[in-house]
mmCIF file of C-alpha atoms in Angstrom:
data_model
loop_
_atom_site.group_PDB
_atom_site.id
_atom_site.type_symbol
_atom_site.label_atom_id
_atom_site.label_comp_id
_atom_site.label_asym_id
_atom_site.label_seq_id
_atom_site.Cartn_x
_atom_site.Cartn_y
_atom_site.Cartn_z
ATOM 1 C CA MET A 992 25.962 -3.300 10.603
ATOM 2 C CA THR A 993 24.890 -6.106 8.289
ATOM 3 C CA VAL A 994 21.803 -5.581 6.141
ATOM 4 C CA THR A 995 20.022 -8.702 4.967
ATOM 5 C CA ARG A 996 18.531 -9.002 1.495
ATOM 6 C CA ARG A 997 15.033 -9.152 3.046
ATOM 7 C CA VAL A 998 15.524 -5.878 4.963
ATOM 8 C CA ALA A 999 16.927 -4.174 1.866
ATOM 9 C CA LEU A 1000 13.955 -5.331 -0.207
ATOM 10 C CA LEU A 1001 11.430 -4.187 2.393
ATOM 11 C CA HIS A 1002 13.041 -0.749 2.612
ATOM 12 C CA GLY A 1003 13.223 -0.533 -1.185
ATOM 13 C CA ALA A 1004 9.539 -1.447 -1.457
ATOM 14 C CA ALA A 1005 8.592 1.196 1.089
ATOM 15 C CA LEU A 1006 10.582 3.828 -0.785
ATOM 16 C CA GLY A 1007 9.052 2.739 -4.095
ATOM 17 C CA ALA A 1008 5.548 2.952 -2.650
ATOM 18 C CA ALA A 1009 6.275 6.414 -1.287
ATOM 19 C CA LEU A 1010 7.386 7.606 -4.705
ATOM 20 C CA VAL A 1011 4.707 5.902 -6.815
ATOM 21 C CA VAL A 1012 1.469 5.928 -4.833
ATOM 22 C CA PRO A 1013 -0.699 9.013 -5.497
ATOM 23 C CA TYR A 1014 -2.164 10.924 -2.573
ATOM 24 C CA ALA A 1015 -5.957 11.353 -2.438
ATOM 25 C CA GLY A 1016 -6.126 14.478 -0.323
ATOM 26 C CA GLY A 1017 -6.485 12.833 3.086
ATOM 27 C CA THR A 1018 -10.225 12.311 2.773
ATOM 28 C CA GLY A 1019 -9.980 8.569 2.306
ATOM 29 C CA ARG A 1020 -12.129 8.823 -0.820
ATOM 30 C CA ALA A 1021 -11.440 9.838 -4.392
ATOM 31 C CA ALA A 1022 -13.911 10.896 -7.060
ATOM 32 C CA ALA A 1023 -14.446 8.608 -10.013
ATOM 33 C CA THR A 1024 -16.657 8.772 -13.066
ATOM 34 C CA GLY A 1025 -19.135 5.944 -13.460
ATOM 35 C CA ALA A 1026 -19.912 4.122 -16.703
ATOM 36 C CA ASP A 1027 -23.039 6.222 -17.044
ATOM 37 C CA GLY A 1028 -20.918 9.390 -17.265
ATOM 38 C CA GLU A 1029 -22.153 10.734 -13.944
ATOM 39 C CA GLY A 1030 -19.700 11.305 -11.123
ATOM 40 C CA SER A 1031 -19.825 8.625 -8.468
ATOM 41 C CA ARG A 1032 -17.839 8.151 -5.284
ATOM 42 C CA ARG A 1033 -15.299 5.325 -5.260
ATOM 43 C CA ALA A 1034 -13.253 4.319 -2.239
ATOM 44 C CA CYS A 1035 -9.650 5.523 -2.407
ATOM 45 C CA ALA A 1036 -7.505 2.555 -3.385
ATOM 46 C CA TYR A 1037 -4.565 3.807 -1.291
ATOM 47 C CA SER A 1038 -6.403 4.549 1.968
ATOM 48 C CA HIS A 1039 -5.839 2.686 5.243
ATOM 49 C CA ALA A 1040 -9.561 2.821 6.100
ATOM 50 C CA THR A 1041 -10.512 1.373 2.717
ATOM 51 C CA TRP A 1042 -8.200 -1.649 3.054
ATOM 52 C CA LYS A 1043 -9.052 -2.178 6.742
ATOM 53 C CA ALA A 1044 -12.674 -2.602 5.648
ATOM 54 C CA ARG A 1045 -11.587 -5.066 2.904
ATOM 55 C CA VAL A 1046 -10.001 -7.624 5.292
ATOM 56 C CA GLY A 1047 -11.399 -11.035 4.346
ATOM 57 C CA SER A 1048 -12.299 -10.021 0.787
ATOM 58 C CA THR A 1049 -10.749 -11.345 -2.413
ATOM 59 C CA VAL A 1050 -9.256 -9.322 -5.303
ATOM 60 C CA ARG A 1051 -8.267 -10.574 -8.753
ATOM 61 C CA VAL A 1052 -4.760 -10.097 -10.190
ATOM 62 C CA VAL A 1053 -4.851 -8.362 -13.595
ATOM 63 C CA GLY A 1054 -3.070 -10.246 -16.386
ATOM 64 C CA ARG A 1055 -3.037 -13.495 -14.400
ATOM 65 C CA PRO A 1056 -6.178 -15.483 -15.334
ATOM 66 C CA GLY A 1057 -7.441 -17.443 -12.347
ATOM 67 C CA SER A 1058 -5.178 -15.634 -9.876
ATOM 68 C CA ALA A 1059 -6.740 -14.029 -6.839
ATOM 69 C CA LEU A 1060 -5.485 -12.787 -3.475
ATOM 70 C CA ARG A 1061 -7.353 -12.624 -0.176
ATOM 71 C CA VAL A 1062 -6.791 -9.606 2.091
ATOM 72 C CA VAL A 1063 -5.622 -11.140 5.378
ATOM 73 C CA ALA A 1064 -4.542 -8.145 7.489
ATOM 74 C CA VAL A 1065 -3.898 -4.407 7.369
ATOM 75 C CA GLN A 1066 -1.377 -2.930 9.794
ATOM 76 C CA ASP A 1067 -1.219 0.819 10.426
ATOM 77 C CA GLY A 1068 2.277 2.302 10.468
ATOM 78 C CA ALA A 1069 1.381 5.990 10.543
ATOM 79 C CA GLN A 1070 1.971 6.346 14.308
ATOM 80 C CA ILE A 1071 5.728 6.002 13.834
ATOM 81 C CA THR A 1072 5.638 8.531 11.001
ATOM 82 C CA ARG A 1073 3.460 10.983 12.989
ATOM 83 C CA ASN A 1074 5.946 10.895 15.872
ATOM 84 C CA ASN A 1075 8.926 11.629 13.615
ATOM 85 C CA MET A 1076 7.500 13.940 10.970
ATOM 86 C CA PRO A 1077 4.305 16.026 11.287
ATOM 87 C CA GLY A 1078 2.023 15.754 8.283
ATOM 88 C CA ARG A 1079 -1.010 13.948 6.923
ATOM 89 C CA GLY A 1080 -1.785 10.783 5.015
ATOM 90 C CA ASP A 1081 -1.564 7.051 5.538
ATOM 91 C CA VAL A 1082 1.280 4.596 6.029
ATOM 92 C CA PHE A 1083 0.267 0.948 6.267
ATOM 93 C CA THR A 1084 1.025 -2.616 5.232
ATOM 94 C CA ILE A 1085 -1.435 -4.957 3.526
ATOM 95 C CA ARG A 1086 -0.920 -8.696 3.905
ATOM 96 C CA PHE A 1087 -2.405 -10.882 1.172
ATOM 97 C CA ALA A 1088 -2.710 -14.658 0.994
ATOM 98 C CA ARG A 1089 -2.838 -16.473 -2.328
ATOM 99 C CA HIS A 1090 -6.466 -17.495 -2.854
ATOM 100 C CA SER A 1091 -6.124 -19.131 -6.264
ATOM 101 C CA GLY A 1092 -3.810 -19.378 -9.246
ATOM 102 C CA PRO A 1093 -0.040 -19.727 -9.530
ATOM 103 C CA ALA A 1094 2.418 -18.022 -7.176
ATOM 104 C CA LEU A 1095 3.285 -14.421 -8.030
ATOM 105 C CA ARG A 1096 6.792 -13.080 -8.437
ATOM 106 C CA GLU A 1097 8.000 -10.083 -6.482
ATOM 107 C CA GLY A 1098 7.117 -6.908 -8.343
ATOM 108 C CA ILE A 1099 4.352 -4.516 -9.296
ATOM 109 C CA HIS A 1100 0.966 -6.182 -9.762
ATOM 110 C CA THR A 1101 -2.353 -4.563 -10.646
ATOM 111 C CA LEU A 1102 -5.349 -5.768 -8.680
ATOM 112 C CA ASP A 1103 -8.935 -5.652 -9.926
ATOM 113 C CA ASP A 1104 -11.798 -4.894 -7.578
ATOM 114 C CA SER A 1105 -15.223 -3.471 -8.394
ATOM 115 C CA ALA A 1106 -15.169 -1.124 -5.383
ATOM 116 C CA LEU A 1107 -11.548 0.056 -5.744
ATOM 117 C CA GLY A 1108 -10.874 0.015 -9.473
ATOM 118 C CA SER A 1109 -7.424 -1.247 -10.489
ATOM 119 C CA PRO A 1110 -4.767 -0.157 -7.985
ATOM 120 C CA SER A 1111 -1.165 -1.315 -8.452
ATOM 121 C CA PHE A 1112 1.091 -2.465 -5.634
ATOM 122 C CA PHE A 1113 4.651 -3.700 -5.288
ATOM 123 C CA LEU A 1114 4.050 -7.140 -3.788
ATOM 124 C CA ILE A 1115 6.771 -8.793 -1.724
ATOM 125 C CA PRO A 1116 6.493 -12.557 -1.135
ATOM 126 C CA ALA A 1117 6.575 -13.191 2.618
ATOM 127 C CA ASP A 1118 6.363 -16.972 2.431
ATOM 128 C CA PRO A 1119 7.385 -18.577 -0.854
ATOM 129 C CA GLY A 1120 4.294 -18.619 -3.026
ATOM 130 C CA SER A 1121 1.610 -18.098 -0.393
ATOM 131 C CA ASP A 1122 1.690 -14.723 1.433
ATOM 132 C CA TYR A 1123 2.481 -11.277 0.049
ATOM 133 C CA HIS A 1124 3.002 -7.858 1.623
ATOM 134 C CA ALA A 1125 2.399 -4.422 0.118
ATOM 135 C CA VAL A 1126 3.629 -1.228 1.789
ATOM 136 C CA VAL A 1127 1.518 1.879 1.129
ATOM 137 C CA ASN A 1128 2.830 5.346 1.981
ATOM 138 C CA THR A 1129 0.769 8.444 1.138
ATOM 139 C CA TRP A 1130 2.311 10.509 3.949
ATOM 140 C CA LEU A 1131 2.929 14.168 3.123
ATOM 141 C CA PRO A 1132 5.015 16.090 5.654
ATOM 142 C CA GLU A 1133 3.832 19.470 6.831
ATOM 143 C CA ASN A 1134 5.322 22.316 4.856
ATOM 144 C CA GLY A 1135 8.680 23.163 6.419
ATOM 145 C CA SER A 1136 8.311 20.879 9.426
ATOM 146 C CA GLY A 1137 12.006 21.468 10.108
ATOM 147 C CA LYS A 1138 12.437 18.109 11.827
ATOM 148 C CA GLU A 1139 15.342 15.856 11.071
ATOM 149 C CA VAL A 1140 14.384 12.305 10.235
ATOM 150 C CA ASN A 1141 17.006 9.743 11.229
ATOM 151 C CA GLY A 1142 19.606 12.496 11.074
ATOM 152 C CA VAL A 1143 18.870 13.283 7.422
ATOM 153 C CA GLY A 1144 18.249 16.994 6.844
ATOM 154 C CA THR A 1145 15.015 18.880 7.282
ATOM 155 C CA VAL A 1146 11.768 18.653 5.370
ATOM 156 C CA SER A 1147 10.928 21.851 3.511
ATOM 157 C CA ARG A 1148 9.064 22.869 0.392
#
């Protein structure tokens, strides 16, 4: 079987997202402290529902003056995970289009949004310099599900 560079990068990005992205307890929302010192509720930056609601909005890229990305689509991938490994959380892909500024290189970029804070994503260029994909995986398998995934051992804790 031949593995293309693109497939290897996509799988590497998915693995990286699974290892880096924090889990927010499955509620879709995380607590944050406002500037006034009082606790406020902020949308979880790594929730499928949060990004689905953001389709069409624009987010700035931190450290890249004038660079912004528009959220074009959010595709749920949790159904495949649910069928293979019982658990909870979200698995989804966000597709961004370059709204303004220079093209971004493949890598981890921090986005700035007043409603989400400053989440970081590993962005993969889909089309040279115009579209980007981010894979988000907050899936946590059930304790001791005992299922093999693609023939690789069992999940236990």
